Amino acid sequence: MNATEIALLVVGTSIKLLLWPSYHSTDFEVHRNWLALTSSLPISQWYFENRSEWTLDYPPFFAWFEWTMSVVARVWDPRIVDINNLGYASPSCVMFQRLTVLVSELVLFMALRRVVRIKGNTVQGRISMALVFLSPGFVFVDHVHFQYNGVLLGMLVYSISLIMEGRDLLAGTVFATLLCFKHIFMYVAPAYFVYLLRHYCAVYRNGRLNMKASVGRVVKLGSAVALVFGVSFGPFVAMGQMSQVLGRLFPFKRGLCHAFWAPNFWALYVFTDRILSITGASQLASSTRGRVGDT
């Protein structure tokens, strides 16, 4: 790393360390509970465990990510991974979980660094890297509120860097892996689909579409994506648990808007829904609003 990158990493780390004593949201207990359940229970029970209201509702790769951290947590402080120790937030627990966020977001730092190198290490590129890595919104959500967006955004940026290098097949494979970490990135999937279909799968020779070569690439890309999803969800298919897993990943009983938290258009939707409910005009109250906490 050059001096600018080292300075960015040191400044960023220092700012985030200063935020450690600040408040943390319920997401802190969500992830502590996931550390505990992946550590304490066999994989066959991961998506059935419900003694805490914060049940596992991320895809399997993220569950394995939690399991990996739980191995260290068991040594750091065994009470962190006690599945019955609900609401545990001792200083050692807070330090451990804050530290895991800090370390895991190195994936984002290295992915941004990779993009800057591809773009020729320009001043504009370095400024953009700093703006992303030190983004107040990102810092607040991950290092105060408490989430692991750094590692996830890092995977997305790494996939984009592969596209910039023309390594489309590997880029698609990395994006598929990201979906198996957090399925909310499905909103990016249409863009990837269109890009890969046009730029990777469609092979033109002498100005004409070569069907044989194109079909070969479709099969190759499809096989890579299928392999990723097979590794992620395969064990649950084998155990006959896919309906349970999908029910956790897409908990429609919570309501389309998860009751209160979705922004922008959905805020207007919620407002309209509330008015219709109050006036008695809404006949679909339970399916539109859901039941908060029903996981």
JSON list of N, CA, C and O in Angstrom, two decimals, residues 82-100:
[
{"chain": "A", "resi": 82, "resn": "ASP", "atom": "N", "xyz": [-23.52, -18.34, 24.01]},
{"chain": "A", "resi": 82, "resn": "ASP", "atom": "CA", "xyz": [-24.51, -19.07, 24.80]},
{"chain": "A", "resi": 82, "resn": "ASP", "atom": "C", "xyz": [-25.89, -18.73, 24.25]},
{"chain": "A", "resi": 82, "resn": "ASP", "atom": "O", "xyz": [-26.35, -17.59, 24.35]},
{"chain": "A", "resi": 83, "resn": "ILE", "atom": "N", "xyz": [-26.54, -19.70, 23.68]},
{"chain": "A", "resi": 83, "resn": "ILE", "atom": "CA", "xyz": [-27.80, -19.43, 22.97]},
{"chain": "A", "resi": 83, "resn": "ILE", "atom": "C", "xyz": [-28.92, -18.99, 23.91]},
{"chain": "A", "resi": 83, "resn": "ILE", "atom": "O", "xyz": [-29.90, -18.39, 23.48]},
{"chain": "A", "resi": 84, "resn": "ASN", "atom": "N", "xyz": [-28.77, -19.26, 25.19]},
{"chain": "A", "resi": 84, "resn": "ASN", "atom": "CA", "xyz": [-29.79, -18.85, 26.16]},
{"chain": "A", "resi": 84, "resn": "ASN", "atom": "C", "xyz": [-29.46, -17.50, 26.81]},
{"chain": "A", "resi": 84, "resn": "ASN", "atom": "O", "xyz": [-30.26, -16.99, 27.60]},
{"chain": "A", "resi": 85, "resn": "ASN", "atom": "N", "xyz": [-28.32, -16.94, 26.46]},
{"chain": "A", "resi": 85, "resn": "ASN", "atom": "CA", "xyz": [-27.86, -15.70, 27.07]},
{"chain": "A", "resi": 85, "resn": "ASN", "atom": "C", "xyz": [-28.37, -14.49, 26.27]},
{"chain": "A", "resi": 85, "resn": "ASN", "atom": "O", "xyz": [-27.59, -13.68, 25.76]},
{"chain": "A", "resi": 86, "resn": "LEU", "atom": "N", "xyz": [-29.68, -14.38, 26.16]},
{"chain": "A", "resi": 86, "resn": "LEU", "atom": "CA", "xyz": [-30.29, -13.35, 25.32]},
{"chain": "A", "resi": 86, "resn": "LEU", "atom": "C", "xyz": [-30.01, -11.95, 25.86]},
{"chain": "A", "resi": 86, "resn": "LEU", "atom": "O", "xyz": [-30.04, -11.72, 27.07]},
{"chain": "A", "resi": 87, "resn": "GLY", "atom": "N", "xyz": [-29.76, -11.03, 24.94]},
{"chain": "A", "resi": 87, "resn": "GLY", "atom": "CA", "xyz": [-29.52, -9.64, 25.32]},
{"chain": "A", "resi": 87, "resn": "GLY", "atom": "C", "xyz": [-28.15, -9.39, 25.91]},
{"chain": "A", "resi": 87, "resn": "GLY", "atom": "O", "xyz": [-27.91, -8.30, 26.47]},
{"chain": "A", "resi": 88, "resn": "TYR", "atom": "N", "xyz": [-27.24, -10.32, 25.76]},
{"chain": "A", "resi": 88, "resn": "TYR", "atom": "CA", "xyz": [-25.90, -10.17, 26.34]},
{"chain": "A", "resi": 88, "resn": "TYR", "atom": "C", "xyz": [-25.12, -9.08, 25.62]},
{"chain": "A", "resi": 88, "resn": "TYR", "atom": "O", "xyz": [-24.98, -9.11, 24.39]},
{"chain": "A", "resi": 89, "resn": "ALA", "atom": "N", "xyz": [-24.61, -8.12, 26.36]},
{"chain": "A", "resi": 89, "resn": "ALA", "atom": "CA", "xyz": [-23.87, -7.01, 25.75]},
{"chain": "A", "resi": 89, "resn": "ALA", "atom": "C", "xyz": [-22.82, -6.49, 26.73]},
{"chain": "A", "resi": 89, "resn": "ALA", "atom": "O", "xyz": [-22.75, -5.30, 27.01]},
{"chain": "A", "resi": 90, "resn": "SER", "atom": "N", "xyz": [-22.00, -7.41, 27.24]},
{"chain": "A", "resi": 90, "resn": "SER", "atom": "CA", "xyz": [-20.92, -7.00, 28.14]},
{"chain": "A", "resi": 90, "resn": "SER", "atom": "C", "xyz": [-19.87, -6.22, 27.38]},
{"chain": "A", "resi": 90, "resn": "SER", "atom": "O", "xyz": [-19.85, -6.24, 26.13]},
{"chain": "A", "resi": 91, "resn": "PRO", "atom": "N", "xyz": [-18.98, -5.50, 28.07]},
{"chain": "A", "resi": 91, "resn": "PRO", "atom": "CA", "xyz": [-17.91, -4.78, 27.37]},
{"chain": "A", "resi": 91, "resn": "PRO", "atom": "C", "xyz": [-17.08, -5.68, 26.45]},
{"chain": "A", "resi": 91, "resn": "PRO", "atom": "O", "xyz": [-16.70, -5.26, 25.36]},
{"chain": "A", "resi": 92, "resn": "SER", "atom": "N", "xyz": [-16.81, -6.92, 26.88]},
{"chain": "A", "resi": 92, "resn": "SER", "atom": "CA", "xyz": [-16.02, -7.82, 26.04]},
{"chain": "A", "resi": 92, "resn": "SER", "atom": "C", "xyz": [-16.80, -8.21, 24.79]},
{"chain": "A", "resi": 92, "resn": "SER", "atom": "O", "xyz": [-16.24, -8.35, 23.69]},
{"chain": "A", "resi": 93, "resn": "CYS", "atom": "N", "xyz": [-18.12, -8.38, 24.94]},
{"chain": "A", "resi": 93, "resn": "CYS", "atom": "CA", "xyz": [-18.97, -8.72, 23.79]},
{"chain": "A", "resi": 93, "resn": "CYS", "atom": "C", "xyz": [-19.03, -7.57, 22.81]},
{"chain": "A", "resi": 93, "resn": "CYS", "atom": "O", "xyz": [-18.89, -7.76, 21.59]},
{"chain": "A", "resi": 94, "resn": "VAL", "atom": "N", "xyz": [-19.22, -6.36, 23.33]},
{"chain": "A", "resi": 94, "resn": "VAL", "atom": "CA", "xyz": [-19.27, -5.17, 22.47]},
{"chain": "A", "resi": 94, "resn": "VAL", "atom": "C", "xyz": [-17.94, -5.00, 21.73]},
{"chain": "A", "resi": 94, "resn": "VAL", "atom": "O", "xyz": [-17.92, -4.75, 20.51]},
{"chain": "A", "resi": 95, "resn": "MET", "atom": "N", "xyz": [-16.86, -5.17, 22.44]},
{"chain": "A", "resi": 95, "resn": "MET", "atom": "CA", "xyz": [-15.54, -5.02, 21.81]},
{"chain": "A", "resi": 95, "resn": "MET", "atom": "C", "xyz": [-15.34, -6.05, 20.71]},
{"chain": "A", "resi": 95, "resn": "MET", "atom": "O", "xyz": [-14.85, -5.73, 19.61]},
{"chain": "A", "resi": 96, "resn": "PHE", "atom": "N", "xyz": [-15.74, -7.29, 20.98]},
{"chain": "A", "resi": 96, "resn": "PHE", "atom": "CA", "xyz": [-15.55, -8.34, 19.98]},
{"chain": "A", "resi": 96, "resn": "PHE", "atom": "C", "xyz": [-16.37, -8.06, 18.73]},
{"chain": "A", "resi": 96, "resn": "PHE", "atom": "O", "xyz": [-15.85, -8.12, 17.61]},
{"chain": "A", "resi": 97, "resn": "GLN", "atom": "N", "xyz": [-17.64, -7.74, 18.90]},
{"chain": "A", "resi": 97, "resn": "GLN", "atom": "CA", "xyz": [-18.48, -7.54, 17.74]},
{"chain": "A", "resi": 97, "resn": "GLN", "atom": "C", "xyz": [-18.10, -6.28, 16.96]},
{"chain": "A", "resi": 97, "resn": "GLN", "atom": "O", "xyz": [-18.13, -6.26, 15.73]},
{"chain": "A", "resi": 98, "resn": "ARG", "atom": "N", "xyz": [-17.72, -5.22, 17.68]},
{"chain": "A", "resi": 98, "resn": "ARG", "atom": "CA", "xyz": [-17.24, -4.02, 16.98]},
{"chain": "A", "resi": 98, "resn": "ARG", "atom": "C", "xyz": [-15.97, -4.35, 16.18]},
{"chain": "A", "resi": 98, "resn": "ARG", "atom": "O", "xyz": [-15.78, -3.87, 15.06]},
{"chain": "A", "resi": 99, "resn": "LEU", "atom": "N", "xyz": [-15.12, -5.17, 16.77]},
{"chain": "A", "resi": 99, "resn": "LEU", "atom": "CA", "xyz": [-13.87, -5.53, 16.11]},
{"chain": "A", "resi": 99, "resn": "LEU", "atom": "C", "xyz": [-14.13, -6.35, 14.85]},
{"chain": "A", "resi": 99, "resn": "LEU", "atom": "O", "xyz": [-13.44, -6.17, 13.84]},
{"chain": "A", "resi": 100, "resn": "THR", "atom": "N", "xyz": [-15.13, -7.24, 14.88]},
{"chain": "A", "resi": 100, "resn": "THR", "atom": "CA", "xyz": [-15.42, -8.04, 13.69]},
{"chain": "A", "resi": 100, "resn": "THR", "atom": "C", "xyz": [-15.88, -7.17, 12.54]},
{"chain": "A", "resi": 100, "resn": "THR", "atom": "O", "xyz": [-15.55, -7.44, 11.37]}
]
